[in-house]
Structure formats: C-alpha cells, structure tokens
CSV table of C-alpha atoms and ligand atoms in Angstrom, one decimal:
chain,number,residue,atom,x,y,z
A,1,UNK,CA,-4.0,-16.5,-26.2
A,2,UNK,CA,-2.9,-15.5,-22.8
A,3,UNK,CA,-1.5,-12.1,-22.5
A,4,UNK,CA,1.8,-11.2,-21.2
A,5,UNK,CA,0.7,-11.3,-17.6
A,6,UNK,CA,-1.1,-14.7,-18.2
A,7,UNK,CA,-4.6,-13.3,-18.4
A,8,UNK,CA,-6.8,-15.0,-20.8
A,9,UNK,CA,-9.8,-13.2,-22.6
A,10,UNK,CA,-12.2,-15.0,-20.3
A,11,UNK,CA,-10.6,-13.6,-17.0
A,12,UNK,CA,-11.3,-10.1,-15.6
A,13,UNK,CA,-9.1,-7.4,-16.2
A,14,UNK,CA,-8.7,-6.7,-12.4
A,15,UNK,CA,-7.7,-3.0,-12.0
A,16,UNK,CA,-8.5,-2.3,-8.5
A,17,UNK,CA,-5.7,-1.0,-6.2
A,18,UNK,CA,-5.5,-4.3,-4.4
A,19,UNK,CA,-6.0,-7.3,-4.8
A,20,UNK,CA,-3.9,-7.2,-8.0
A,21,UNK,CA,-3.5,-9.8,-10.6
A,22,UNK,CA,-1.3,-12.8,-10.0
A,23,UNK,CA,1.4,-13.5,-12.6
A,24,UNK,CA,1.4,-17.3,-13.6
A,25,UNK,CA,4.3,-18.5,-11.7
A,26,UNK,CA,2.6,-16.9,-8.6
A,27,UNK,CA,-0.6,-18.8,-9.4
A,28,UNK,CA,1.6,-22.1,-9.8
A,29,UNK,CA,3.2,-21.6,-6.5
A,30,UNK,CA,-0.4,-21.2,-4.7
A,31,UNK,CA,-1.1,-24.6,-6.2
A,32,UNK,CA,1.7,-26.1,-4.2
A,33,UNK,CA,0.7,-28.7,-1.6
A,34,UNK,CA,1.3,-27.9,2.2
A,35,UNK,CA,4.4,-28.6,4.1
A,36,UNK,CA,5.1,-28.5,7.6
A,37,UNK,CA,5.5,-25.0,8.6
A,38,UNK,CA,8.0,-26.0,11.5
A,39,UNK,CA,10.0,-28.1,9.0
A,40,UNK,CA,13.2,-27.2,6.9
A,41,UNK,CA,11.5,-26.9,3.6
A,42,UNK,CA,9.4,-24.0,5.1
A,43,UNK,CA,12.2,-22.3,7.1
A,44,UNK,CA,14.3,-22.1,3.8
A,45,UNK,CA,11.4,-20.4,2.0
A,46,UNK,CA,10.8,-18.0,5.0
A,47,UNK,CA,14.6,-17.0,4.9
A,48,UNK,CA,14.4,-16.4,1.1
A,49,UNK,CA,11.4,-14.2,1.5
A,50,UNK,CA,12.6,-12.2,4.3
A,51,UNK,CA,16.0,-11.6,2.4
A,52,UNK,CA,14.0,-10.7,-0.7
A,53,UNK,CA,11.9,-8.3,1.3
A,54,UNK,CA,14.8,-6.6,2.7
A,55,UNK,CA,16.0,-6.1,-0.7
A,56,UNK,CA,12.8,-4.6,-2.0
A,57,UNK,CA,12.4,-2.4,1.1
A,58,UNK,CA,15.9,-1.3,0.6
A,59,UNK,CA,16.6,-1.5,4.2
A,60,UNK,CA,19.3,-3.0,6.7
A,61,UNK,CA,16.5,-2.7,9.3
A,62,UNK,CA,14.6,-5.9,10.6
A,63,UNK,CA,11.8,-7.3,8.5
A,64,UNK,CA,8.8,-8.9,9.9
A,65,UNK,CA,6.3,-11.0,8.2
A,66,UNK,CA,3.0,-11.2,9.7
A,67,UNK,CA,-0.1,-13.1,8.7
A,68,UNK,CA,-2.9,-10.4,8.3
A,69,UNK,CA,-4.3,-7.7,6.1
A,70,UNK,CA,-3.1,-4.3,5.9
A,71,UNK,CA,-5.2,-3.0,8.7
A,72,UNK,CA,-3.7,-5.7,11.0
A,73,UNK,CA,-0.2,-4.5,10.0
A,74,UNK,CA,-1.2,-0.8,11.1
A,75,UNK,CA,-2.8,-2.2,14.3
A,76,UNK,CA,0.7,-4.0,15.0
A,77,UNK,CA,2.3,-0.7,14.6
A,78,UNK,CA,-0.2,1.0,17.2
A,79,UNK,CA,0.2,-1.8,19.9
A,80,UNK,CA,4.1,-2.0,19.6
A,81,UNK,CA,4.9,1.6,19.2
A,82,UNK,CA,2.6,3.2,21.8
A,83,UNK,CA,1.4,3.3,25.5
A,84,UNK,CA,-2.1,4.0,26.6
A,85,UNK,CA,-2.4,7.8,26.7
A,86,UNK,CA,0.7,8.5,24.6
A,87,UNK,CA,0.6,11.4,22.2
A,88,UNK,CA,0.8,10.5,18.5
A,89,UNK,CA,0.7,12.9,15.7
A,90,UNK,CA,-1.3,11.3,12.7
A,91,UNK,CA,-1.1,12.9,9.4
A,92,UNK,CA,-4.1,12.0,7.2
A,93,UNK,CA,-4.8,12.8,3.7
A,94,UNK,CA,-7.8,10.5,3.2
A,95,UNK,CA,-9.7,7.5,4.4
A,96,UNK,CA,-6.5,5.2,5.3
A,97,UNK,CA,-4.9,7.9,7.3
A,98,UNK,CA,-8.1,8.4,9.1
A,99,UNK,CA,-8.0,4.5,9.8
A,100,UNK,CA,-4.7,4.8,11.4
A,101,UNK,CA,-5.8,7.5,13.8
A,102,UNK,CA,-9.0,5.4,14.5
A,103,UNK,CA,-7.0,2.5,15.4
A,104,UNK,CA,-4.5,4.6,17.8
A,105,UNK,CA,-7.7,6.0,19.5
A,106,UNK,CA,-9.4,2.6,19.9
A,107,UNK,CA,-6.4,1.6,21.9
A,108,UNK,CA,-6.5,4.6,24.0
A,109,UNK,CA,-3.5,6.7,22.4
A,110,UNK,CA,-3.9,10.6,22.7
A,111,UNK,CA,-4.3,11.3,18.9
A,112,UNK,CA,-3.5,14.7,17.5
A,113,UNK,CA,-4.6,14.4,13.9
A,114,UNK,CA,-3.6,16.8,11.1
A,115,UNK,CA,-6.2,16.2,8.3
A,116,UNK,CA,-5.2,17.8,4.7
A,117,UNK,CA,-8.0,18.0,2.1
A,118,UNK,CA,-8.7,14.9,0.1
A,119,UNK,CA,-6.8,15.1,-3.0
A,120,UNK,CA,-4.1,17.0,-1.5
A,121,UNK,CA,-0.7,15.7,-0.1
A,122,UNK,CA,0.5,16.8,3.4
A,123,UNK,CA,2.5,19.9,3.7
A,124,UNK,CA,5.8,19.0,5.5
A,125,UNK,CA,6.0,22.4,7.1
A,126,UNK,CA,2.6,22.1,8.6
A,127,UNK,CA,3.7,18.8,10.1
A,128,UNK,CA,6.9,20.4,11.5
A,129,UNK,CA,4.9,23.3,13.0
A,130,UNK,CA,2.3,21.0,14.6
A,131,UNK,CA,5.3,19.1,16.2
A,132,UNK,CA,7.1,22.4,17.4
A,133,UNK,CA,3.7,23.6,18.9
A,134,UNK,CA,3.5,20.3,21.0
A,135,UNK,CA,6.7,19.2,22.6
A,136,UNK,CA,4.8,16.3,24.2
A,137,UNK,CA,4.5,14.5,20.8
A,138,UNK,CA,7.2,12.1,20.0
A,139,UNK,CA,5.5,9.7,17.5
A,140,UNK,CA,4.4,10.4,14.0
A,141,UNK,CA,2.2,8.4,11.8
A,142,UNK,CA,1.8,9.2,8.1
A,143,UNK,CA,0.5,7.4,5.0
A,144,UNK,CA,2.9,7.3,2.1
A,145,UNK,CA,0.3,6.6,-0.5
A,146,UNK,CA,-3.3,7.3,0.0
A,147,UNK,CA,-5.0,4.6,-2.0
A,148,UNK,CA,-8.4,6.3,-1.5
A,149,UNK,CA,-7.3,9.5,-3.3
A,150,UNK,CA,-4.6,8.5,-5.5
A,151,UNK,CA,-2.2,10.9,-3.9
A,152,UNK,CA,1.2,10.2,-3.0
A,153,UNK,CA,2.7,12.1,0.1
A,154,UNK,CA,6.3,13.6,-0.3
A,155,UNK,CA,7.6,11.2,2.3
A,156,UNK,CA,11.2,12.2,2.3
A,157,UNK,CA,10.4,15.8,3.0
A,158,UNK,CA,7.9,14.9,5.7
A,159,UNK,CA,10.3,12.7,7.3
A,160,UNK,CA,13.0,15.6,7.0
A,161,UNK,CA,10.7,18.0,8.6
A,162,UNK,CA,10.0,15.5,11.5
A,163,UNK,CA,13.8,15.1,12.1
A,164,UNK,CA,14.3,18.8,12.2
A,165,UNK,CA,12.0,19.5,14.8
A,166,UNK,CA,12.1,16.2,16.8
A,167,UNK,CA,15.4,14.3,16.0
A,168,UNK,CA,14.4,11.5,18.2
A,169,UNK,CA,10.7,11.2,17.3
A,170,UNK,CA,9.4,7.6,16.1
A,171,UNK,CA,8.1,7.8,12.7
A,172,UNK,CA,5.8,5.0,11.3
A,173,UNK,CA,4.7,5.0,7.8
A,174,UNK,CA,1.8,3.2,6.0
A,175,UNK,CA,3.6,2.1,2.8
A,176,UNK,CA,1.0,-0.4,2.1
A,177,UNK,CA,0.1,0.6,-1.5
A,178,UNK,CA,3.7,2.2,-2.1
A,179,UNK,CA,6.5,-0.3,-1.1
A,180,UNK,CA,7.7,-2.5,-3.8
A,181,UNK,CA,6.4,-0.1,-6.4
A,182,UNK,CA,7.6,3.2,-5.6
A,183,UNK,CA,11.1,4.1,-4.1
A,184,UNK,CA,10.9,4.2,-0.4
A,185,UNK,CA,14.2,4.4,1.4
A,186,UNK,CA,13.5,3.7,5.2
A,187,UNK,CA,17.1,4.0,6.1
A,188,UNK,CA,18.2,7.1,4.4
A,189,UNK,CA,15.0,9.0,5.2
A,190,UNK,CA,14.7,7.9,8.7
A,191,UNK,CA,11.5,5.9,8.7
A,192,UNK,CA,11.6,3.8,11.7
A,193,UNK,CA,8.7,1.5,10.8
A,194,UNK,CA,7.3,0.9,7.3
A,195,UNK,CA,4.3,-1.4,6.7
A,196,UNK,CA,3.4,-2.9,3.4
A,197,UNK,CA,0.7,-5.4,2.1
A,198,UNK,CA,0.8,-8.4,0.0
A,199,UNK,CA,-2.1,-7.7,-2.0
A,200,UNK,CA,-0.8,-4.6,-3.6
A,201,UNK,CA,2.4,-4.0,-5.7
A,202,UNK,CA,3.7,-7.5,-4.5
A,203,UNK,CA,1.4,-9.5,-7.0
A,204,UNK,CA,0.6,-11.8,-4.0
A,205,UNK,CA,-3.0,-12.5,-2.4
A,206,UNK,CA,-4.2,-10.7,0.5
A,207,UNK,CA,-3.1,-12.3,3.8
A,208,UNK,CA,0.6,-11.0,4.7
A,209,UNK,CA,2.0,-7.9,5.9
A,210,UNK,CA,5.7,-6.7,6.0
A,211,UNK,CA,7.0,-4.5,8.6
A,212,UNK,CA,10.5,-2.9,8.7
A,213,UNK,CA,11.6,-2.0,12.1
A,214,UNK,CA,14.6,0.3,13.0
A,215,UNK,CA,16.8,0.3,16.2
A,216,UNK,CA,14.7,3.1,17.4
A,217,UNK,CA,11.7,1.1,16.7
A,218,UNK,CA,12.9,-1.8,18.8
A,219,UNK,CA,13.8,0.8,21.5
A,220,UNK,CA,10.5,2.1,21.6
A,221,UNK,CA,8.9,-1.5,21.3
A,222,UNK,CA,10.6,-2.3,24.8
A,223,UNK,CA,8.9,0.5,26.4
A,224,UNK,CA,5.5,0.3,24.7
A,225,UNK,CA,2.8,-0.6,27.2
A,226,UNK,CA,-0.2,-1.4,24.8
A,227,UNK,CA,-1.4,-4.9,25.2
A,228,UNK,CA,-0.2,-7.3,22.4
A,229,UNK,CA,0.0,-11.1,21.8
A,230,UNK,CA,-0.6,-12.2,18.3
A,231,UNK,CA,1.0,-8.9,16.9
A,232,UNK,CA,4.0,-8.8,19.5
A,233,UNK,CA,6.9,-7.7,17.1
A,234,UNK,CA,9.4,-9.1,19.6
A,235,UNK,CA,7.9,-12.7,19.4
A,236,UNK,CA,8.1,-12.5,15.6
A,237,UNK,CA,11.7,-11.2,15.6
A,238,UNK,CA,12.9,-13.9,18.0
A,239,UNK,CA,11.2,-16.5,15.8
A,240,UNK,CA,12.4,-15.3,12.5
A,241,UNK,CA,16.0,-15.3,13.8
A,242,UNK,CA,15.3,-19.0,13.9
A,243,UNK,CA,13.5,-19.0,10.4
A,244,UNK,CA,10.1,-19.8,11.8
A,245,UNK,CA,7.2,-17.8,13.0
A,246,UNK,CA,5.3,-17.5,16.3
A,247,UNK,CA,2.0,-18.6,15.0
A,248,UNK,CA,0.9,-20.7,11.9
A,249,UNK,CA,1.8,-18.5,9.1
A,250,UNK,CA,-0.3,-18.3,5.7
A,251,UNK,CA,2.1,-21.0,4.2
A,252,UNK,CA,0.5,-20.8,0.8
A,253,UNK,CA,0.8,-17.1,0.6
A,254,UNK,CA,4.4,-17.3,1.6
A,255,UNK,CA,4.9,-19.9,-1.4
A,256,UNK,CA,3.4,-17.0,-3.8
A,257,UNK,CA,5.5,-14.4,-2.3
A,258,UNK,CA,8.7,-16.3,-2.9
A,259,UNK,CA,7.6,-16.5,-6.6
A,260,UNK,CA,6.7,-13.0,-6.7
A,261,UNK,CA,10.0,-11.8,-5.2
A,262,UNK,CA,11.9,-14.0,-7.7
A,263,UNK,CA,10.0,-12.1,-10.6
A,264,UNK,CA,10.6,-8.7,-9.1
A,265,UNK,CA,14.3,-9.6,-8.8
A,266,UNK,CA,14.4,-10.6,-12.5
A,267,UNK,CA,12.8,-7.3,-13.5
A,268,UNK,CA,14.9,-5.2,-11.1
A,269,UNK,CA,13.8,-2.7,-8.6
A,270,UNK,CA,14.6,0.4,-10.6
A,271,UNK,CA,12.9,-1.1,-13.8
A,272,UNK,CA,9.8,-1.7,-11.6
A,273,UNK,CA,9.7,1.8,-10.1
A,274,UNK,CA,10.3,3.3,-13.8
A,275,UNK,CA,7.3,1.1,-14.9
A,276,UNK,CA,5.0,2.3,-12.4
A,277,UNK,CA,5.8,5.9,-12.8
A,278,UNK,CA,5.3,5.5,-16.6
A,279,UNK,CA,2.0,3.6,-16.4
A,280,UNK,CA,0.7,6.2,-13.8
A,281,UNK,CA,1.5,9.0,-16.2
A,282,UNK,CA,0.1,7.3,-19.2
A,283,UNK,CA,-3.2,6.3,-17.2
A,284,UNK,CA,-3.6,10.2,-16.3
A,285,UNK,CA,-2.9,11.4,-19.9
A,286,UNK,CA,-5.6,8.8,-21.3
A,287,UNK,CA,-8.3,9.7,-18.6
A,288,UNK,CA,-7.5,13.7,-19.4
A,289,UNK,CA,-7.9,12.9,-23.1
A,290,UNK,CA,-11.4,11.4,-22.3
A,291,UNK,CA,-12.3,14.4,-20.4
A,292,UNK,CA,-12.4,12.9,-17.1
A,293,UNK,CA,-11.5,15.0,-14.0
A,294,UNK,CA,-8.3,13.7,-12.2
A,295,UNK,CA,-8.7,13.8,-8.4
A,296,UNK,CA,-5.3,14.1,-7.2
A,297,UNK,CA,-3.1,17.2,-7.0
A,298,UNK,CA,-1.0,16.6,-10.3
A,299,UNK,CA,2.2,17.4,-8.3
A,300,UNK,CA,1.6,14.5,-5.9
A,301,UNK,CA,-0.2,12.0,-8.3
A,302,UNK,CA,0.2,8.4,-7.2
A,303,UNK,CA,2.2,6.1,-9.1
A,304,UNK,CA,0.1,3.0,-8.1
A,305,UNK,CA,-3.5,4.3,-8.2
A,306,UNK,CA,-5.4,7.1,-10.1
A,307,UNK,CA,-8.8,8.6,-8.9
A,308,UNK,CA,-11.0,10.3,-11.2
A,309,UNK,CA,-14.6,11.7,-11.6
A,310,UNK,CA,-16.8,11.6,-14.4
A,311,UNK,CA,-19.2,14.5,-15.1
A,312,UNK,CA,-22.0,15.1,-12.6
A,313,UNK,CA,-24.7,13.4,-14.6
A,314,UNK,CA,-22.8,10.2,-14.7
A,315,UNK,CA,-23.4,7.8,-11.8
A,316,UNK,CA,-20.2,6.2,-10.9
A,317,UNK,CA,-21.7,3.1,-9.5
A,318,UNK,CA,-23.6,2.5,-12.8
A,319,UNK,CA,-20.4,3.0,-14.7
A,320,UNK,CA,-18.6,0.7,-12.6
A,321,UNK,CA,-21.3,-2.0,-13.3
A,322,UNK,CA,-21.2,-1.6,-16.9
A,323,UNK,CA,-17.6,-2.0,-17.1
A,324,UNK,CA,-17.7,-5.1,-15.2
A,325,UNK,CA,-20.7,-6.6,-16.7
A,326,UNK,CA,-20.0,-5.6,-20.3
A,327,UNK,CA,-16.3,-5.3,-20.6
A,328,UNK,CA,-14.8,-7.6,-17.9
A,329,UNK,CA,-13.1,-4.6,-16.3
A,330,UNK,CA,-13.1,-4.2,-12.8
A,331,UNK,CA,-12.2,-0.9,-11.2
A,332,UNK,CA,-12.6,0.4,-7.5
A,333,UNK,CA,-15.3,3.0,-6.5
A,334,UNK,CA,-14.8,5.9,-4.0
A,335,UNK,CA,-14.4,5.3,-0.3
A,336,UNK,CA,-15.7,7.2,2.7
A,337,UNK,CA,-17.2,10.6,1.7
A,338,UNK,CA,-16.5,9.8,-2.0
A,339,UNK,CA,-18.4,6.6,-2.0
A,340,UNK,CA,-20.5,6.7,-5.4
A,341,UNK,CA,-18.7,9.8,-6.7
A,342,UNK,CA,-15.4,8.6,-7.8
A,343,UNK,CA,-13.4,5.7,-9.6
A,344,UNK,CA,-10.1,4.5,-9.0
A,345,UNK,CA,-7.8,2.5,-11.2
A,346,UNK,CA,-5.0,0.4,-9.6
A,347,UNK,CA,-1.9,0.2,-11.8
A,348,UNK,CA,0.4,-1.6,-9.5
A,349,UNK,CA,2.2,-5.0,-9.5
A,350,UNK,CA,1.7,-6.8,-12.7
A,351,UNK,CA,0.8,-4.1,-15.1
A,352,UNK,CA,1.5,-2.9,-18.6
A,353,UNK,CA,0.3,-0.1,-21.0
A,354,UNK,CA,-2.1,-2.6,-22.9
A,355,UNK,CA,-3.9,-3.4,-19.6
A,356,UNK,CA,-4.6,0.3,-19.2
A,357,UNK,CA,-5.6,0.5,-22.8
A,358,UNK,CA,-8.3,-2.1,-22.3
A,359,UNK,CA,-9.5,-0.1,-19.3
A,360,UNK,CA,-9.7,3.1,-21.4
A,361,UNK,CA,-11.3,1.5,-24.3
A,362,UNK,CA,-14.1,0.1,-22.1
A,363,UNK,CA,-14.5,3.4,-20.2
A,364,UNK,CA,-14.9,5.4,-23.6
A,365,UNK,CA,-17.7,2.7,-24.7
A,366,UNK,CA,-19.4,3.0,-21.3
A,367,UNK,CA,-19.4,6.8,-21.0
A,368,UNK,CA,-20.7,6.8,-24.6
A,369,UNK,CA,-23.7,4.4,-23.6
A,370,UNK,CA,-24.5,6.0,-20.3
A,371,UNK,CA,-24.3,9.6,-21.7
A,372,UNK,CA,-26.6,8.4,-24.4
A,373,UNK,CA,-28.9,7.0,-21.8
A,374,UNK,CA,-28.8,10.2,-19.8
A,375,UNK,CA,-29.3,12.4,-22.9
A,376,UNK,CA,-32.3,10.2,-23.9
A,377,UNK,CA,-33.8,10.8,-20.3
A,378,UNK,CA,-33.4,14.5,-20.7
A,379,UNK,CA,-35.0,15.0,-24.1
B,1,PLP,C1,-2.8,2.8,2.2
B,1,PLP,C2,-3.6,1.7,2.8
B,1,PLP,N1,-3.6,1.6,4.0
B,1,PLP,C3,-4.3,0.4,4.6
B,1,PLP,C4,-5.1,-0.3,3.8
B,1,PLP,C5,-5.8,-1.4,4.6
B,1,PLP,O1,-5.4,-2.7,4.2
B,1,PLP,P1,-6.3,-4.0,4.4
B,1,PLP,O2,-7.7,-3.8,3.6
B,1,PLP,O3,-5.6,-4.8,3.6
B,1,PLP,O4,-6.7,-4.2,5.8
B,1,PLP,C6,-4.9,-0.1,2.5
B,1,PLP,C7,-5.8,-1.2,1.7
B,1,PLP,O5,-6.3,-0.8,0.6
B,1,PLP,C8,-4.3,0.7,1.9
B,1,PLP,O6,-4.2,0.9,0.4
C-alpha cells in the first residue's frame, strides 16, 4: 500500500535535506514528453511557475528561474551583484556560508567574513558592529537556513541590523533550504536577493534555482562588473518578460515544478509553514528521547533539517550504512569538519510525522545493534 506521499514499502525513506521525495503528481509530471521550449505550451507553463513562485516567495520583486543547482544560484548572485575588488561581508554559520564566501573570493571580490561557531546562529549585533566598523562595505551575504548544521538564522533581525547601520546596503540571502518551507518575507524584511533550490522544500528534482531580485538589486546589477554570460540576470529578466528563457531550460523539471506548486497552493502557505515547524519540533523531541545529542542551538533550530550526534563510540558512517542497508532509511552525514561525526535528517517538502516515526524506529534498532557490537568488542 503506498503511503500518503506515494512511497511504497519497496522504496527508500529518503530523509536527506535535499533531494527530497517527490509526490506522485510530481513524478507523473516528470513522465511528460518534451515540448518546444520556444512554443506556446511551454510559455504558459513558465508563466504559471513564475507566478506561483512569487506567491510562495511572498514577494512583488522579480523572480528569475535558472537551470542550475543551488551553488549556481549563489554564483549568479556573486557575478550580478559585485565588481572585482568590491568589499562584501559574508556572514557564515557553516559549510554553505563558507561556500558563498569562497565563490565571491574566486571571482576576485574582497571578502570580509564573520564566521560564527558551527551550531550557533549569527548575532545581528555583531553583524551591525562589523558594518559600522568598515564603511567601505556596501554588500552583505547571509545564509538563512544552514543545512550543514541545522541552524536557522534570525533573518529578519539580521536584515534589520543591516538596514540600521547601512540603509542602502545590498542584502543577498541564501534561502536555498528555507524558502517555501519557512516564512521568509523578502519585501517586508528588505532582502534584495533571495535564492532557493528546487530539490529542497519544493518537492522537485535538483536542477532549478529561483532568485528574487528587488529594485535595489537591479540597480546594483546595472553597475556590477563581474564577468557573466549564462547567469546574466538581465538576460533572464528580459526573456521571462516574454515567457521564455535565454538558454534551453530544464523543461522536465519545470513541468515538475508546476505540479509541485499546485500541490503547495492546495495545502496553503501557512499550513506548509506550520507543518514544517511542527515536524521539526517532533523530530527533535524524538531524537532527544533516544539520548541523541542535538547539534543546533535550540533557540535557532531549523524547521527543515535536524543535525545530531550519537555517543562517541558510535561510528556515524556505520550508522548511516546500517539505516540504509537494513531499514531503507536514508539520512545525510556531516559535512566539512563534521564529516563522519554527525547525522542530519531532512524534514522538508513532502514529509509527515509517520515518515519521522520510521526514521526513529530504524535509528533505535541500529543504535541497539551497534551498541551491542561495540559492547561486545569491549568485553
Ligand atoms: C543552504 C544551502 N546553500 C547552498 C547549497 C548548495 O546547493 P547545491 O548542492 O544544489 O549546489 C545547499 C545544498 O544543500 C544548501 O542547503
């Protein structure tokens, strides 16, 4: 019997923080034959998707739809918002914040990075102090939801701190694993650029990124001198105004997006947000009951991904393998300095409490068998 999200017992319980499971109607959309991406059918689909994304992003700003992974979306921010040598403050709380800084550095920007300890959120006052101390900084990059640590930054407060010190600064947000699952208000909070990725809460395969760009973002884009062709936002904007794209888009994934947005519309944005908040809390409670150590500062725990550590004598990689091979449950491991030392559960997109129950049952069984094995070695 397929479960509510269409998963059959033979298929994996995929609980990585992206890619996420595809609901049945999204999988059906992917089975469609190709159409001419310059023809009227695709123009109508594209228009519907851009309108749906505006709704989900809760913005009046322009929305661009690029064929790329999340990293491509971040690279598009760098090449459209900066000029060589330009100072940018990158607020990092983990692996993906560091990546944003690395991309800016690779293109020759002058990166000032503030790195907060992994597991903690950024302190808006520290961001404000850094900006106040360096008047040459007019651009801030920040990750909203740090997928590597399961920490969700207080974005509204950070945006307010930036505006207080530098009212005209350009603020760009990596919302790859938050937008569509967690409330983000680009217009009300003054986030000029917000990037999200299809394989996260959108319930769509990897391959598309969505970028919202404010008026200030467009003014900056006109001045920014980094080299750009494929990611030139102006080319995308001009084409989208005619319901087309400058280059061949990932047509099949756009079909999937159309189906996913319809599903999101039917559920309602508020309900989606509440479901993510509720399931995140449930996941943390269940993990704590098993005696597992939650990695994130509880005040800033993510609604879309929970990172945790087992006791020191449990090998995280062996645990992941056991979950996958014996229970068909797929979680993610740690990244960067936490590789092999952490596990992460993605609970975004198509997810219900029952999916988490299955993960926890499998975890309990595997911990018992690994614990028994290590106890055996010791005795
Ligand atoms: C917050 C965040 N930023 C950036 C990325 C990079 O995206 P991709 O792996 O699609 O290039 C990810 C992917 O997990 C992410 O979660």
